[in-house]
PDB file of N, CA and C in Angstrom:
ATOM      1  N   UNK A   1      14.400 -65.045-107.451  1.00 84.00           N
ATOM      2  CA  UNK A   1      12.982 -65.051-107.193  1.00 84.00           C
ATOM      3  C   UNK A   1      12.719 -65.856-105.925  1.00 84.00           C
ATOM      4  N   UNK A   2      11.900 -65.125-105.223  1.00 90.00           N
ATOM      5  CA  UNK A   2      11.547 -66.070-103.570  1.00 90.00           C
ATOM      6  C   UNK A   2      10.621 -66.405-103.409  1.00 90.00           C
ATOM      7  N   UNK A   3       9.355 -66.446-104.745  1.00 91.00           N
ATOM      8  CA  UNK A   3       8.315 -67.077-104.520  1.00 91.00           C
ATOM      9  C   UNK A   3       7.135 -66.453-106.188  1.00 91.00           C
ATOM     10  N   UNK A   4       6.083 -66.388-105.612  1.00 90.00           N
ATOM     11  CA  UNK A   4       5.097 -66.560-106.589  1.00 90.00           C
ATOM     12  C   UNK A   4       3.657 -65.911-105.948  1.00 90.00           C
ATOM     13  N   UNK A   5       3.873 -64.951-106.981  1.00 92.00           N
ATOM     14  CA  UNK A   5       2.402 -63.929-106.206  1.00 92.00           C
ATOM     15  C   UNK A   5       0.965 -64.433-107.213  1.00 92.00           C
ATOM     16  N   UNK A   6       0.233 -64.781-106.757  1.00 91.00           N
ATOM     17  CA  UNK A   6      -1.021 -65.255-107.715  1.00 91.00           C
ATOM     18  C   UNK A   6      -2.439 -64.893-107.644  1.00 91.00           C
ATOM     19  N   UNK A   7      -3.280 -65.212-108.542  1.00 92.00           N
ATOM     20  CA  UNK A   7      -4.687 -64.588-108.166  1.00 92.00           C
ATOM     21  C   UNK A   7      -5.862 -65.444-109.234  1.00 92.00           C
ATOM     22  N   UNK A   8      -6.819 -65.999-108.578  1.00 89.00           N
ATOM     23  CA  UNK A   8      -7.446 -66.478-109.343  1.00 89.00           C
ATOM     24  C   UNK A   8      -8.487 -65.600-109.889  1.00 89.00           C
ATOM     25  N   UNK A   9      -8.858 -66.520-110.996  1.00 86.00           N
ATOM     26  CA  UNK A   9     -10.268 -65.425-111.664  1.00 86.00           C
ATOM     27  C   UNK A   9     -11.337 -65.996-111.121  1.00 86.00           C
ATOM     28  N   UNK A  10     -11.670 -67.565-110.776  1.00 87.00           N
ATOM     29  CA  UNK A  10     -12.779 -68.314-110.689  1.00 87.00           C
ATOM     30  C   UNK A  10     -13.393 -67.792-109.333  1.00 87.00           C
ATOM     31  N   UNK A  11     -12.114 -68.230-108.232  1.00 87.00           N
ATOM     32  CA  UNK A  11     -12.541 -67.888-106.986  1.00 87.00           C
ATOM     33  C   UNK A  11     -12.485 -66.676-106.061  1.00 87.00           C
ATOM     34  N   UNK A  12     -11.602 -65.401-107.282  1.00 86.00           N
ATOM     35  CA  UNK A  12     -11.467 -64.301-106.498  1.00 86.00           C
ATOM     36  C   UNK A  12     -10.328 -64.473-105.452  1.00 86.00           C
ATOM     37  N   UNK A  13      -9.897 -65.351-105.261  1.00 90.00           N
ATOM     38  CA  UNK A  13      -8.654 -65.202-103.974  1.00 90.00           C
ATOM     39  C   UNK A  13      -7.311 -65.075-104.807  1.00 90.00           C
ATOM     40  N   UNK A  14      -6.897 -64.619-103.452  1.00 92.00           N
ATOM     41  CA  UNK A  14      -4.903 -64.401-104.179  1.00 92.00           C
ATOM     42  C   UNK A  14      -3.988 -64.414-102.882  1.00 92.00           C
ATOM     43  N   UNK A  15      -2.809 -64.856-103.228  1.00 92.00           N
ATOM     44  CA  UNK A  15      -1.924 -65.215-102.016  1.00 92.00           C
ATOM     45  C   UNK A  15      -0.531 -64.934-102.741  1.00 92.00           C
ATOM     46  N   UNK A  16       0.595 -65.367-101.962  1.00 93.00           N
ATOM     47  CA  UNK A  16       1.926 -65.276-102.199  1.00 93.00           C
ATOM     48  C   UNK A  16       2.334 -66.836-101.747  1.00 93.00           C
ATOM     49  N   UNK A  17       3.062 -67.575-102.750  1.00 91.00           N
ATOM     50  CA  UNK A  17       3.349 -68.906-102.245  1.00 91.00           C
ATOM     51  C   UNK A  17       4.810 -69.050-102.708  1.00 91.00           C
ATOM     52  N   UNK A  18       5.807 -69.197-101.533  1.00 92.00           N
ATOM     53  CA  UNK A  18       7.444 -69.535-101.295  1.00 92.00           C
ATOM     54  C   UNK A  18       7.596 -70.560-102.175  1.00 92.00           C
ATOM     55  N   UNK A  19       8.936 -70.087-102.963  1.00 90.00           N
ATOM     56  CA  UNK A  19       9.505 -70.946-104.070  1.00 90.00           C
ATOM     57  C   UNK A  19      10.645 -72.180-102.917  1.00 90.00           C
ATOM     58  N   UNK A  20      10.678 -72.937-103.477  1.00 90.00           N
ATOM     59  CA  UNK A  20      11.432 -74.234-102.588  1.00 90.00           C
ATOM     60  C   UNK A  20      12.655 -73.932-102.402  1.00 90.00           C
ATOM     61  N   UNK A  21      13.246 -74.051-101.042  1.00 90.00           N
ATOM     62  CA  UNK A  21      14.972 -73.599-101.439  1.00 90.00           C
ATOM     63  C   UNK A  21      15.130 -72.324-100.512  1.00 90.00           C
ATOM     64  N   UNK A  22      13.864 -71.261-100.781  1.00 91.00           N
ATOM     65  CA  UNK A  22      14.463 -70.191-100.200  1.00 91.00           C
ATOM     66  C   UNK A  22      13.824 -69.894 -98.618  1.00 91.00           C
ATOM     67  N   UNK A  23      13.235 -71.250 -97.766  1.00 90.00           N
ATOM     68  CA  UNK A  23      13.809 -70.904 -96.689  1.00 90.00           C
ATOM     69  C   UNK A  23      12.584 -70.116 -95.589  1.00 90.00           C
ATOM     70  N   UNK A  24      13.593 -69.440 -94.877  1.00 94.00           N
ATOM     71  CA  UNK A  24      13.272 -68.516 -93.753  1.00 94.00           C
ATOM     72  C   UNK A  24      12.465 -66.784 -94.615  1.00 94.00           C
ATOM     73  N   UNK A  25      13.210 -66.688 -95.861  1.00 93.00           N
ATOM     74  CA  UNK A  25      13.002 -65.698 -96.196  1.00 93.00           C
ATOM     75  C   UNK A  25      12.041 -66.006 -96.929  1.00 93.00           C
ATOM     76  N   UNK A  26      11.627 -66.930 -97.834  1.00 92.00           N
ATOM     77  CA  UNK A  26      10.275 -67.032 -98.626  1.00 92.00           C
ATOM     78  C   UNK A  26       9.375 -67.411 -97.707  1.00 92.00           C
ATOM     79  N   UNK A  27       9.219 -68.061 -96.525  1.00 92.00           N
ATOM     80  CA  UNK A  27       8.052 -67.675 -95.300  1.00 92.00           C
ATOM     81  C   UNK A  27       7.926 -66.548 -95.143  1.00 92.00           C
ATOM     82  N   UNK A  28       8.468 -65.515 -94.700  1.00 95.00           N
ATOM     83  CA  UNK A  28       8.613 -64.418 -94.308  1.00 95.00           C
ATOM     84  C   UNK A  28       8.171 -63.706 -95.000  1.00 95.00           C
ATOM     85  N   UNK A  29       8.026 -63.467 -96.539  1.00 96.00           N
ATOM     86  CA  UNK A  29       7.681 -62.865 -97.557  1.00 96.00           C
ATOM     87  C   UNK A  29       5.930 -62.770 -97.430  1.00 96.00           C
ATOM     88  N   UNK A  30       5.667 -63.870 -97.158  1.00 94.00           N
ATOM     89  CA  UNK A  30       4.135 -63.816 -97.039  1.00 94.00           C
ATOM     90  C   UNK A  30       3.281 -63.175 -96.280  1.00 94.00           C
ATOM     91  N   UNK A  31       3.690 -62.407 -95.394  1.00 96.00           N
ATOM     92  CA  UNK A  31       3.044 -61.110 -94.410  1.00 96.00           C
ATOM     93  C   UNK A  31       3.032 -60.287 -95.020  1.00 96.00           C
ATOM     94  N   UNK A  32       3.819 -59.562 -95.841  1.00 97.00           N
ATOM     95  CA  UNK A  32       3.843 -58.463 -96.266  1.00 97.00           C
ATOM     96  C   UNK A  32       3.238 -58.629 -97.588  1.00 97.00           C
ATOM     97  N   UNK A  33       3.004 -59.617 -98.421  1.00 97.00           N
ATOM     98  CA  UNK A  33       2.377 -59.525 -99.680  1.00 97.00           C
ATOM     99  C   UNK A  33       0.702 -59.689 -98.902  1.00 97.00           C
ATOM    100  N   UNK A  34       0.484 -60.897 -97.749  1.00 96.00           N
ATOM    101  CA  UNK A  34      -0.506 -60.742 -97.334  1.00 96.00           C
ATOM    102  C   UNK A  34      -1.169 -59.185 -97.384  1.00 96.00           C
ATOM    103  N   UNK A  35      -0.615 -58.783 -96.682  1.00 97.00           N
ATOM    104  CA  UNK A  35      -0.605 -56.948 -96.159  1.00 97.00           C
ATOM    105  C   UNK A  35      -1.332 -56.403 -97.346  1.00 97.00           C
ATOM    106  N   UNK A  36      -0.058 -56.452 -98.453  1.00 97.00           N
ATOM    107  CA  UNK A  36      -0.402 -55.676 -99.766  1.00 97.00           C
ATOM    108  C   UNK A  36      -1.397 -55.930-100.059  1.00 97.00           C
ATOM    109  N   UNK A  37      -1.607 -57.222-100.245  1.00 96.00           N
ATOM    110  CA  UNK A  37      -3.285 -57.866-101.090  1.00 96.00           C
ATOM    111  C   UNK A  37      -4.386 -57.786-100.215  1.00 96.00           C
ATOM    112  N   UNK A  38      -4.597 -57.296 -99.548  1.00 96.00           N
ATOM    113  CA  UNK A  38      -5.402 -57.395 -98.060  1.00 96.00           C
ATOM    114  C   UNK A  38      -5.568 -55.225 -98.331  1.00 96.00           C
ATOM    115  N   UNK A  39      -5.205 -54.745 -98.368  1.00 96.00           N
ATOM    116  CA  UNK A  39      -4.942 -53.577 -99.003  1.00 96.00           C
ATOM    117  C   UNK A  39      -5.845 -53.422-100.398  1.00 96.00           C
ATOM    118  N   UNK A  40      -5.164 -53.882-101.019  1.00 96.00           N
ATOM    119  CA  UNK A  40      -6.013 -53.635-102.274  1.00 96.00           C
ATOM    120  C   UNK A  40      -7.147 -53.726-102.681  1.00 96.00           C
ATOM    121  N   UNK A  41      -7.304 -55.505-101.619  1.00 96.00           N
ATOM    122  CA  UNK A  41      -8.309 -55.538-101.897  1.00 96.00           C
ATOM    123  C   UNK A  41      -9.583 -54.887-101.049  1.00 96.00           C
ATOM    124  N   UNK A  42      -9.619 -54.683-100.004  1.00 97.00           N
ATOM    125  CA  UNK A  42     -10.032 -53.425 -99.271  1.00 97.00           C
ATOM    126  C   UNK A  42     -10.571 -52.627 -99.829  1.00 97.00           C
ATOM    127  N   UNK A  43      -9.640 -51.886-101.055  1.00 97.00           N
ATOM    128  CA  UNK A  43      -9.913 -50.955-102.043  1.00 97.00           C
ATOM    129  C   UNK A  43     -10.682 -51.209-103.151  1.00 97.00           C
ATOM    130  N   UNK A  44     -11.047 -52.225-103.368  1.00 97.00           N
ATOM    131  CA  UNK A  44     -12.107 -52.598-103.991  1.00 97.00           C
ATOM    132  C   UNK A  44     -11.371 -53.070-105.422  1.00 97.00           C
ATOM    133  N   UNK A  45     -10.225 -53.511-104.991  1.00 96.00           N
ATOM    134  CA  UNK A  45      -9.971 -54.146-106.284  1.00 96.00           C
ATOM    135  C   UNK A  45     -10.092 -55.670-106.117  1.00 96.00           C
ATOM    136  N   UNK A  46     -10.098 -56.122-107.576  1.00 95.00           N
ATOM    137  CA  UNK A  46     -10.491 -57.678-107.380  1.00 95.00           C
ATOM    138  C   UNK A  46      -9.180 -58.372-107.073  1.00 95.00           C
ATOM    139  N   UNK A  47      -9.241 -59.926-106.823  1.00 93.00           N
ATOM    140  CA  UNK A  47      -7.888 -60.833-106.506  1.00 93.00           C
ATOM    141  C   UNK A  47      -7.328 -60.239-107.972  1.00 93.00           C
ATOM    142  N   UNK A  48      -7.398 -60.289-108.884  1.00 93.00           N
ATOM    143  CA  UNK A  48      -6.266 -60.419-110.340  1.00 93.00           C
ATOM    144  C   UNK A  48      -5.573 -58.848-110.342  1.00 93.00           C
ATOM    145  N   UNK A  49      -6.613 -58.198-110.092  1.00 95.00           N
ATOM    146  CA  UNK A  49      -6.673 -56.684-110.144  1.00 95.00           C
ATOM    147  C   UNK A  49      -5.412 -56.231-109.115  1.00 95.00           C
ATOM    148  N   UNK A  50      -5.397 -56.418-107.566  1.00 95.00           N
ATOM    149  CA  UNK A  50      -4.994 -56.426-106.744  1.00 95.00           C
ATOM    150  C   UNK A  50      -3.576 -57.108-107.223  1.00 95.00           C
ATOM    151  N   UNK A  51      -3.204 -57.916-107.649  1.00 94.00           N
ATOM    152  CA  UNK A  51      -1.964 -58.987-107.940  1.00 94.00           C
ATOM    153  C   UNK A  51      -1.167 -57.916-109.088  1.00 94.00           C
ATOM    154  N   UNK A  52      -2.227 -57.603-109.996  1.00 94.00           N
ATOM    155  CA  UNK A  52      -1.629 -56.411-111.254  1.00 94.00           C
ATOM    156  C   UNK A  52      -0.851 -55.342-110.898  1.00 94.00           C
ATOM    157  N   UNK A  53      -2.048 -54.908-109.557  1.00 96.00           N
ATOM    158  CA  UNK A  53      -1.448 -53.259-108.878  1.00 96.00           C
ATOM    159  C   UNK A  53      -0.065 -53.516-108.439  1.00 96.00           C
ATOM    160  N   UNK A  54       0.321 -54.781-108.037  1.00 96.00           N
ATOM    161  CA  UNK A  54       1.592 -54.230-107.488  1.00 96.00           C
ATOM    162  C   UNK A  54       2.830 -54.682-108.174  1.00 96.00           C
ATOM    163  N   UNK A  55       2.363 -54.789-109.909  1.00 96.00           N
ATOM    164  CA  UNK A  55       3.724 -55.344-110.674  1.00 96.00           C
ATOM    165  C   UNK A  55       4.273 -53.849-111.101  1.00 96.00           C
ATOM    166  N   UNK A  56       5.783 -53.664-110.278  1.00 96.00           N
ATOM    167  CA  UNK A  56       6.621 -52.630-110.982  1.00 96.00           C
ATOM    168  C   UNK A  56       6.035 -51.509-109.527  1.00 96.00           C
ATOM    169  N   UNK A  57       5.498 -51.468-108.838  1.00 96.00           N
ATOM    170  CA  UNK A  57       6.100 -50.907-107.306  1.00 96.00           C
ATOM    171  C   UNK A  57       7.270 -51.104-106.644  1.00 96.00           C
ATOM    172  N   UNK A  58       7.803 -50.280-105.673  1.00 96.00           N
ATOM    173  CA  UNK A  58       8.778 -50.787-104.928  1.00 96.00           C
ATOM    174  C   UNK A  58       8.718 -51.838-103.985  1.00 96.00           C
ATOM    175  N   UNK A  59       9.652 -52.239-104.029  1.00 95.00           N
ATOM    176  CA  UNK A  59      10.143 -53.787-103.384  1.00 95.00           C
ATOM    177  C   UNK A  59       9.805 -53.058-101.882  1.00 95.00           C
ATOM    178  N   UNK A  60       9.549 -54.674-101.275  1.00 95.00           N
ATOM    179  CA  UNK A  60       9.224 -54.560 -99.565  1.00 95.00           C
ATOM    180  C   UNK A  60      10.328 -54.624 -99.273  1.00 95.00           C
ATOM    181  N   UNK A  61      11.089 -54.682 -97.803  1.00 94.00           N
ATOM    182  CA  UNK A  61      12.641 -55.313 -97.225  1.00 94.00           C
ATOM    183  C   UNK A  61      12.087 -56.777 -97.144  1.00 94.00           C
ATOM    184  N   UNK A  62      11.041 -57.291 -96.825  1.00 94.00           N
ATOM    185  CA  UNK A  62      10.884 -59.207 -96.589  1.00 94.00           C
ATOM    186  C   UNK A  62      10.332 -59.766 -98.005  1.00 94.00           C
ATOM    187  N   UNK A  63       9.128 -58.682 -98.307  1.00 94.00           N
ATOM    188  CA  UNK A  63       8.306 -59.666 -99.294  1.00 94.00           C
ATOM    189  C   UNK A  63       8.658 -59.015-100.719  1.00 94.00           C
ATOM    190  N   UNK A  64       9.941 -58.158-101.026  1.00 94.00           N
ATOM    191  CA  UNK A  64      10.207 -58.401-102.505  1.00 94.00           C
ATOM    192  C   UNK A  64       9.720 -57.360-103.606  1.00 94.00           C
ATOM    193  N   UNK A  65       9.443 -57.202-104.219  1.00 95.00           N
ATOM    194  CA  UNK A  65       8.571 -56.924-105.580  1.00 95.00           C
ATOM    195  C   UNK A  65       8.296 -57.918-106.672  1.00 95.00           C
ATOM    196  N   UNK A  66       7.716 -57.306-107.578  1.00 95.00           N
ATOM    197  CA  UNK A  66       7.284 -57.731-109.087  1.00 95.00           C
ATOM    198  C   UNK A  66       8.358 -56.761-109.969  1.00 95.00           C
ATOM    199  N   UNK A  67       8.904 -57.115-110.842  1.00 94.00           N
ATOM    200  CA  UNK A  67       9.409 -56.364-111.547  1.00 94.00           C
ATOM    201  C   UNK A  67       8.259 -55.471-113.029  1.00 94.00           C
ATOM    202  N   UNK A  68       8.735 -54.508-113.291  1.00 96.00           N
ATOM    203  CA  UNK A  68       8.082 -53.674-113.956  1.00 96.00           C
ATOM    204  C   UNK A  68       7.499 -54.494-115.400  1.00 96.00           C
ATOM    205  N   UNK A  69       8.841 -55.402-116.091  1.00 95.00           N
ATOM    206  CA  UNK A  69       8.268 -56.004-117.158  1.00 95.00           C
ATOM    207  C   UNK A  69       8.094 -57.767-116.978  1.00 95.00           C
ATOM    208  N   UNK A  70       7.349 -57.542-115.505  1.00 92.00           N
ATOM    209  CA  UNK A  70       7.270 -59.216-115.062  1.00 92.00           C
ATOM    210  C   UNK A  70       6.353 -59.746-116.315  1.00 92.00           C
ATOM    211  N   UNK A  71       6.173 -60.825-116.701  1.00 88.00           N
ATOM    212  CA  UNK A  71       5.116 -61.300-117.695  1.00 88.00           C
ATOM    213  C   UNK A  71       4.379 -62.475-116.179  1.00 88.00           C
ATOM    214  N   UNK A  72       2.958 -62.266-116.660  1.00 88.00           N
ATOM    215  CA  UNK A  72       2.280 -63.150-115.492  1.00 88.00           C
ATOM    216  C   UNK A  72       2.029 -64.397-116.414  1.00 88.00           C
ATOM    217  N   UNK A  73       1.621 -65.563-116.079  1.00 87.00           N
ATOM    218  CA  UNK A  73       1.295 -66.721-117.043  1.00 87.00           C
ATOM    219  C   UNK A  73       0.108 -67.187-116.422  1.00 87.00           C
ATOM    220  N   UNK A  74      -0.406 -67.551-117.100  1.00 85.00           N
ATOM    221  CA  UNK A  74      -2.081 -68.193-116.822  1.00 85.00           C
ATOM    222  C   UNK A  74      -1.557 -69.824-116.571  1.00 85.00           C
ATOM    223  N   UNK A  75      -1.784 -70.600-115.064  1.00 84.00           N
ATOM    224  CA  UNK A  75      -1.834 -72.185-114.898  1.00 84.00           C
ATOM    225  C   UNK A  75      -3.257 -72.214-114.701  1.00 84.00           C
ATOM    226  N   UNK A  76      -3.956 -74.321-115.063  1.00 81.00           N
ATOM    227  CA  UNK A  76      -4.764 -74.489-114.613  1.00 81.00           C
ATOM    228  C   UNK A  76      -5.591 -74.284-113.665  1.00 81.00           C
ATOM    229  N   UNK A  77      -4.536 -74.223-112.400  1.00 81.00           N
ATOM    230  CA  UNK A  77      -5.499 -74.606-111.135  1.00 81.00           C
ATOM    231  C   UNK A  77      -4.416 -73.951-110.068  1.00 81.00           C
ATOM    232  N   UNK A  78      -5.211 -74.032-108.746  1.00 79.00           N
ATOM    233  CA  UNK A  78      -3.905 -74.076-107.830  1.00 79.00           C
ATOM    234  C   UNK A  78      -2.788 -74.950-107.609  1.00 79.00           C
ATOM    235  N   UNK A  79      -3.005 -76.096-108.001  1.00 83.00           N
ATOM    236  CA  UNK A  79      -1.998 -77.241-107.704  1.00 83.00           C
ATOM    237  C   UNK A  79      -1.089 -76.932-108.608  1.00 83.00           C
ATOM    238  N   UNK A  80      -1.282 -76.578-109.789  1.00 84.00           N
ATOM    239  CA  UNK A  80      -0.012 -75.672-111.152  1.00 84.00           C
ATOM    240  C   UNK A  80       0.534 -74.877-110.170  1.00 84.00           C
ATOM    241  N   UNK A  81       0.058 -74.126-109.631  1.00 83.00           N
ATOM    242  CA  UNK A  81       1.243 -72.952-108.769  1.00 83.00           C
ATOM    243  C   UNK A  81       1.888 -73.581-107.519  1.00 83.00           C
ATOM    244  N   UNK A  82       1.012 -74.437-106.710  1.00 81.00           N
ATOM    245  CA  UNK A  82       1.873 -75.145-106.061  1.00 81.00           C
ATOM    246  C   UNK A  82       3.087 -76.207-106.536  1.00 81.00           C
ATOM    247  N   UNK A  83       2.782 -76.891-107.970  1.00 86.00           N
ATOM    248  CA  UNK A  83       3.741 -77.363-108.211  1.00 86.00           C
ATOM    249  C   UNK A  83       5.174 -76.341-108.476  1.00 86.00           C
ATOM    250  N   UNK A  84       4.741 -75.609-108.999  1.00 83.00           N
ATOM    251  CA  UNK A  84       5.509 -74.633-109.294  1.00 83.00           C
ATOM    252  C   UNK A  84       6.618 -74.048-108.885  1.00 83.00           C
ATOM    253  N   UNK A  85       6.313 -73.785-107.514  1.00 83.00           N
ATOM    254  CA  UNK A  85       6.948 -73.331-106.443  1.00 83.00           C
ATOM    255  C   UNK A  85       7.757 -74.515-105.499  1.00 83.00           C
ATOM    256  N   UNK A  86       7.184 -75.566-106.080  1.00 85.00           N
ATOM    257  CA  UNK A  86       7.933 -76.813-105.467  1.00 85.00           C
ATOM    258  C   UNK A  86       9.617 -77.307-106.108  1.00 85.00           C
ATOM    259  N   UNK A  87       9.301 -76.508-107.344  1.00 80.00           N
ATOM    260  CA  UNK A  87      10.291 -76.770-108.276  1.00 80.00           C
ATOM    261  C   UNK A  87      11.392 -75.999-107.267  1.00 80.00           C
ATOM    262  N   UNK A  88      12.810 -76.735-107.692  1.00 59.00           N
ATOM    263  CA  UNK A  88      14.221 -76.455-106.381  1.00 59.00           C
ATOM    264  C   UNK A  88      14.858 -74.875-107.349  1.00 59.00           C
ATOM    265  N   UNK A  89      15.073 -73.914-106.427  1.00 59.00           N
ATOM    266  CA  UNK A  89      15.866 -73.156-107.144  1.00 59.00           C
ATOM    267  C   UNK A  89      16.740 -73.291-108.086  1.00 59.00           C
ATOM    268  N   UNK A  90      17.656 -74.507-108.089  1.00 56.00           N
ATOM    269  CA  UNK A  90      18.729 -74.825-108.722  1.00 56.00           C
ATOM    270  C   UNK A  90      17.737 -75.535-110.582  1.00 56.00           C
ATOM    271  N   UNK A  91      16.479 -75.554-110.235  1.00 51.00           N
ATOM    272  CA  UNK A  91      15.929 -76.136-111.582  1.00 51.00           C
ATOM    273  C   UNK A  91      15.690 -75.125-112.832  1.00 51.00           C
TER     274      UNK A  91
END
């Protein structure tokens, strides 16, 4: 896993945030999920909505996929997902 695709309900926003460890390639990942979610939402889907559409599509070459039977988990806040992602691959 190279990172963490998310979406709030409160504020409507959603992003892609690099898991610790991976670098050049979990920066990199974030254009193209940008892209995707920037897309969707365009289309008039909401941040959560938009984050849903693309679990179990095909993978980008930089930014990855969601797998088909990803389970999403509900955190508090943003700082839960930033901690999150702070956590070292090896944890």
């Amino acid at each position: 896993m190279i990172g963490y695709l998310w979406a709030s309900e409160t504020t409507d926003a959603a992003g892609f945030y690099p898991r610790k460890g991976m670098g050049a390639v979990g920066w990199d990942a974030r254009g193209p999920w940008a892209k995707r979610l920037k897309e969707t939402r365009d289309a008039g889907f909401s941040a959560c909505e938009a984050v849903r559409y693309w679990v179990g599509e095909p993978e980008d070459p930089k930014g990855g996929g969601v797998a088909a039977d990803a389970e999403g988990r509900v955190l508090p806040d943003s700082e839960a997902v930033y901690r999150l992602g702070r956590q070292s691959v090896d944890e």
